[in-house]
GROMACS .gro file of C-alpha atoms in nm:
model
  239
    1UNK     CA    1   0.004  -0.009   0.004
    2UNK     CA    2   0.143   0.328  -0.083
    3UNK     CA    3   0.173   0.593   0.186
    4UNK     CA    4   0.090   0.878  -0.076
    5UNK     CA    5  -0.255   0.715  -0.181
    6UNK     CA    6  -0.394   0.712   0.129
    7UNK     CA    7  -0.305   1.079   0.215
    8UNK     CA    8  -0.440   1.184  -0.155
    9UNK     CA    9  -0.744   1.019  -0.044
   10UNK     CA   10  -0.769   1.195   0.256
   11UNK     CA   11  -0.725   1.533   0.094
   12UNK     CA   12  -1.012   1.454  -0.165
   13UNK     CA   13  -1.248   1.364   0.084
   14UNK     CA   14  -1.147   1.646   0.297
   15UNK     CA   15  -1.211   1.855  -0.003
   16UNK     CA   16  -1.542   1.707  -0.099
   17UNK     CA   17  -1.661   1.799   0.292
   18UNK     CA   18  -1.546   2.147   0.250
   19UNK     CA   19  -1.724   2.182  -0.045
   20UNK     CA   20  -2.017   2.058   0.114
   21UNK     CA   21  -2.046   1.778  -0.115
   22UNK     CA   22  -2.094   1.558   0.179
   23UNK     CA   23  -2.310   1.701   0.426
   24UNK     CA   24  -2.217   1.808   0.760
   25UNK     CA   25  -2.322   1.557   1.057
   26UNK     CA   26  -2.403   1.297   0.804
   27UNK     CA   27  -2.217   0.963   0.756
   28UNK     CA   28  -1.960   0.907   0.504
   29UNK     CA   29  -2.004   0.691   0.220
   30UNK     CA   30  -1.927   0.304   0.376
   31UNK     CA   31  -1.579   0.198   0.311
   32UNK     CA   32  -1.634  -0.065   0.053
   33UNK     CA   33  -1.819   0.222  -0.157
   34UNK     CA   34  -1.500   0.421  -0.085
   35UNK     CA   35  -1.268   0.194  -0.198
   36UNK     CA   36  -1.438   0.098  -0.504
   37UNK     CA   37  -1.444   0.452  -0.616
   38UNK     CA   38  -1.063   0.528  -0.541
   39UNK     CA   39  -0.983   0.175  -0.688
   40UNK     CA   40  -0.811   0.087  -0.386
   41UNK     CA   41  -0.814  -0.157  -0.039
   42UNK     CA   42  -1.048  -0.088   0.168
   43UNK     CA   43  -0.761  -0.066   0.454
   44UNK     CA   44  -0.621   0.251   0.242
   45UNK     CA   45  -0.961   0.385   0.277
   46UNK     CA   46  -0.940   0.295   0.700
   47UNK     CA   47  -0.606   0.525   0.702
   48UNK     CA   48  -0.744   0.773   0.505
   49UNK     CA   49  -1.029   0.791   0.752
   50UNK     CA   50  -0.800   0.745   1.001
   51UNK     CA   51  -0.593   1.063   0.912
   52UNK     CA   52  -0.910   1.293   0.926
   53UNK     CA   53  -1.032   1.132   1.272
   54UNK     CA   54  -0.689   1.258   1.405
   55UNK     CA   55  -0.724   1.587   1.252
   56UNK     CA   56  -1.100   1.625   1.419
   57UNK     CA   57  -1.279   1.616   1.094
   58UNK     CA   58  -1.420   1.281   1.128
   59UNK     CA   59  -1.560   1.057   1.418
   60UNK     CA   60  -1.701   0.697   1.455
   61UNK     CA   61  -2.017   0.558   1.616
   62UNK     CA   62  -2.004   0.213   1.709
   63UNK     CA   63  -2.186   0.004   1.442
   64UNK     CA   64  -2.319   0.316   1.280
   65UNK     CA   65  -2.026   0.441   1.085
   66UNK     CA   66  -1.809   0.720   1.035
   67UNK     CA   67  -1.966   1.090   1.063
   68UNK     CA   68  -1.843   1.487   0.946
   69UNK     CA   69  -1.844   1.676   1.272
   70UNK     CA   70  -2.059   1.952   1.252
   71UNK     CA   71  -1.843   2.216   1.380
   72UNK     CA   72  -1.549   2.128   1.135
   73UNK     CA   73  -1.602   2.432   0.907
   74UNK     CA   74  -1.568   2.662   1.216
   75UNK     CA   75  -1.209   2.551   1.211
   76UNK     CA   76  -0.928   2.749   1.036
   77UNK     CA   77  -0.917   2.742   0.651
   78UNK     CA   78  -0.579   2.847   0.656
   79UNK     CA   79  -0.444   2.521   0.890
   80UNK     CA   80  -0.252   2.239   0.652
   81UNK     CA   81  -0.115   1.949   0.743
   82UNK     CA   82   0.284   1.916   0.829
   83UNK     CA   83   0.298   1.618   0.530
   84UNK     CA   84   0.145   1.837   0.282
   85UNK     CA   85   0.377   1.909  -0.004
   86UNK     CA   86   0.141   1.926  -0.326
   87UNK     CA   87   0.138   2.323  -0.340
   88UNK     CA   88  -0.087   2.566  -0.228
   89UNK     CA   89  -0.328   2.521  -0.558
   90UNK     CA   90  -0.377   2.178  -0.437
   91UNK     CA   91  -0.408   2.242  -0.069
   92UNK     CA   92  -0.657   2.533  -0.084
   93UNK     CA   93  -0.853   2.391  -0.389
   94UNK     CA   94  -1.180   2.295  -0.206
   95UNK     CA   95  -1.167   2.646  -0.016
   96UNK     CA   96  -1.178   2.913  -0.282
   97UNK     CA   97  -0.960   3.032  -0.567
   98UNK     CA   98  -0.577   3.003  -0.544
   99UNK     CA   99  -0.422   3.292  -0.755
  100UNK     CA  100  -0.040   3.398  -0.753
  101UNK     CA  101   0.131   3.736  -0.826
  102UNK     CA  102   0.475   3.696  -0.962
  103UNK     CA  103   0.712   3.941  -0.736
  104UNK     CA  104   1.061   3.788  -0.876
  105UNK     CA  105   1.180   3.572  -1.168
  106UNK     CA  106   1.525   3.522  -1.211
  107UNK     CA  107   1.764   3.289  -1.344
  108UNK     CA  108   2.110   3.257  -1.189
  109UNK     CA  109   2.394   3.013  -1.031
  110UNK     CA  110   2.337   2.882  -0.698
  111UNK     CA  111   2.536   2.935  -0.387
  112UNK     CA  112   2.702   2.683  -0.196
  113UNK     CA  113   2.426   2.608   0.039
  114UNK     CA  114   2.209   2.601  -0.211
  115UNK     CA  115   2.385   2.366  -0.445
  116UNK     CA  116   2.402   2.114  -0.113
  117UNK     CA  117   2.049   2.150  -0.095
  118UNK     CA  118   1.969   2.094  -0.473
  119UNK     CA  119   2.252   1.824  -0.490
  120UNK     CA  120   2.381   2.053  -0.828
  121UNK     CA  121   2.693   2.189  -0.914
  122UNK     CA  122   2.822   2.558  -0.904
  123UNK     CA  123   2.757   2.588  -1.299
  124UNK     CA  124   2.424   2.442  -1.316
  125UNK     CA  125   2.180   2.728  -1.315
  126UNK     CA  126   1.869   2.760  -1.102
  127UNK     CA  127   1.530   2.959  -1.130
  128UNK     CA  128   1.510   3.230  -0.863
  129UNK     CA  129   1.112   3.286  -0.785
  130UNK     CA  130   0.926   3.476  -0.548
  131UNK     CA  131   0.535   3.443  -0.557
  132UNK     CA  132   0.269   3.590  -0.342
  133UNK     CA  133  -0.003   3.323  -0.308
  134UNK     CA  134  -0.342   3.458  -0.261
  135UNK     CA  135  -0.700   3.263  -0.138
  136UNK     CA  136  -0.986   3.440  -0.269
  137UNK     CA  137  -0.779   3.759  -0.326
  138UNK     CA  138  -0.643   3.745   0.034
  139UNK     CA  139  -0.272   3.714   0.059
  140UNK     CA  140  -0.169   3.380   0.211
  141UNK     CA  141   0.194   3.304   0.162
  142UNK     CA  142   0.500   3.465   0.025
  143UNK     CA  143   0.709   3.160  -0.137
  144UNK     CA  144   1.066   3.220  -0.208
  145UNK     CA  145   1.148   2.916  -0.426
  146UNK     CA  146   1.462   2.765  -0.623
  147UNK     CA  147   1.456   2.507  -0.893
  148UNK     CA  148   1.700   2.383  -1.114
  149UNK     CA  149   1.658   2.497  -1.488
  150UNK     CA  150   1.743   2.122  -1.601
  151UNK     CA  151   1.524   1.998  -1.377
  152UNK     CA  152   1.195   2.197  -1.477
  153UNK     CA  153   1.254   2.347  -1.844
  154UNK     CA  154   1.005   2.557  -1.971
  155UNK     CA  155   0.889   2.788  -1.705
  156UNK     CA  156   0.696   3.101  -1.819
  157UNK     CA  157   0.476   3.317  -1.674
  158UNK     CA  158   0.130   3.161  -1.725
  159UNK     CA  159   0.262   2.832  -1.544
  160UNK     CA  160   0.393   3.052  -1.235
  161UNK     CA  161   0.025   3.228  -1.220
  162UNK     CA  162  -0.128   2.903  -1.173
  163UNK     CA  163   0.070   2.568  -1.031
  164UNK     CA  164   0.388   2.480  -1.094
  165UNK     CA  165   0.333   2.120  -0.941
  166UNK     CA  166   0.028   2.068  -1.173
  167UNK     CA  167   0.305   2.126  -1.463
  168UNK     CA  168   0.574   1.930  -1.333
  169UNK     CA  169   0.375   1.615  -1.248
  170UNK     CA  170   0.114   1.637  -1.574
  171UNK     CA  171   0.332   1.815  -1.850
  172UNK     CA  172   0.704   1.684  -1.751
  173UNK     CA  173   0.574   1.362  -1.610
  174UNK     CA  174   0.770   1.375  -1.270
  175UNK     CA  175   0.653   1.217  -0.974
  176UNK     CA  176   0.666   1.382  -0.612
  177UNK     CA  177   0.771   1.149  -0.322
  178UNK     CA  178   0.788   1.374  -0.008
  179UNK     CA  179   0.949   1.647   0.162
  180UNK     CA  180   1.192   1.732   0.447
  181UNK     CA  181   1.066   2.063   0.658
  182UNK     CA  182   1.157   2.275   0.932
  183UNK     CA  183   0.896   2.499   1.059
  184UNK     CA  184   0.971   2.808   1.272
  185UNK     CA  185   0.872   3.161   1.397
  186UNK     CA  186   1.066   3.470   1.247
  187UNK     CA  187   1.030   3.824   1.211
  188UNK     CA  188   0.877   3.977   0.943
  189UNK     CA  189   1.113   4.132   0.674
  190UNK     CA  190   1.045   4.438   0.419
  191UNK     CA  191   0.858   4.179   0.148
  192UNK     CA  192   0.635   4.039   0.422
  193UNK     CA  193   0.520   4.371   0.554
  194UNK     CA  194   0.454   4.497   0.180
  195UNK     CA  195   0.274   4.185   0.042
  196UNK     CA  196   0.144   4.007   0.347
  197UNK     CA  197   0.029   4.313   0.516
  198UNK     CA  198   0.243   4.249   0.812
  199UNK     CA  199   0.368   4.516   1.075
  200UNK     CA  200   0.711   4.540   1.174
  201UNK     CA  201   0.631   4.367   1.508
  202UNK     CA  202   0.410   4.071   1.374
  203UNK     CA  203   0.545   3.768   1.355
  204UNK     CA  204   0.558   3.517   1.061
  205UNK     CA  205   0.544   3.145   1.029
  206UNK     CA  206   0.809   3.006   0.799
  207UNK     CA  207   0.817   2.647   0.634
  208UNK     CA  208   1.173   2.590   0.487
  209UNK     CA  209   1.161   2.278   0.266
  210UNK     CA  210   1.315   2.069   0.047
  211UNK     CA  211   1.067   1.853  -0.200
  212UNK     CA  212   1.220   1.527  -0.350
  213UNK     CA  213   1.112   1.313  -0.683
  214UNK     CA  214   1.058   0.953  -0.635
  215UNK     CA  215   1.432   0.890  -0.701
  216UNK     CA  216   1.534   1.108  -0.470
  217UNK     CA  217   1.620   1.420  -0.700
  218UNK     CA  218   1.560   1.755  -0.481
  219UNK     CA  219   1.315   1.909  -0.681
  220UNK     CA  220   1.285   2.248  -0.537
  221UNK     CA  221   1.450   2.436  -0.218
  222UNK     CA  222   1.188   2.696  -0.063
  223UNK     CA  223   1.113   2.905   0.217
  224UNK     CA  224   0.723   2.962   0.261
  225UNK     CA  225   0.615   3.243   0.482
  226UNK     CA  226   0.299   3.293   0.628
  227UNK     CA  227   0.099   3.559   0.825
  228UNK     CA  228   0.110   3.459   1.188
  229UNK     CA  229  -0.296   3.454   1.153
  230UNK     CA  230  -0.302   3.312   0.814
  231UNK     CA  231  -0.093   3.000   0.880
  232UNK     CA  232  -0.133   2.666   1.114
  233UNK     CA  233   0.053   2.347   1.071
  234UNK     CA  234  -0.150   2.016   1.167
  235UNK     CA  235   0.115   1.753   1.307
  236UNK     CA  236  -0.063   1.403   1.277
  237UNK     CA  237   0.096   1.108   1.460
  238UNK     CA  238  -0.001   0.777   1.357
  239UNK     CA  239   0.109   0.478   1.627
   0.00000   0.00000   0.00000
């Protein structure tokens, strides 16, 4: 059973709950129906449901099934799982319209640290990107992204304003495996104050991450910064 399979299914079920395709307070379709729909095993469905139970979205009643918590939509729409590495467009697609504003789009050679993070040589050019991500027109995050030019050819304005990960996976046929993340609080800088509407005294939540392809090749080295009131990380621990 693929770990990414049950995570993707959990995200899809959550999307349907947010969009009210499934009614709050009502039971989910039974596990056999979900397994048939997603072309997977019941065990995979059980693991997906368990993730959503731990997140406080679902609960079970003995002998009656799995239900959606009525107060789920009162929870913050900004929060996201620590395991999420599919990008802003996928993360919030069930919540609203995700758009991007391009702040910076350069090509340059990497520093020593960037070479180490991306496992590339000093003479291999990289994209140096800064994008403002907005949800329903509201600034959510400021993403500072570095990607090897040779790995992701053909980036243009249209792709940057939509979803890089969608381009990587569907157009280039690359498979994303996972990520390494460090989450920290930090002071807001000039860009955060300008584009995220932060005050000089406001903190921001930073997620520093390296995203890997299925063969272990680093696809992206990024620093994603969120407003202190527009960013929460949900950590789910499985026994």
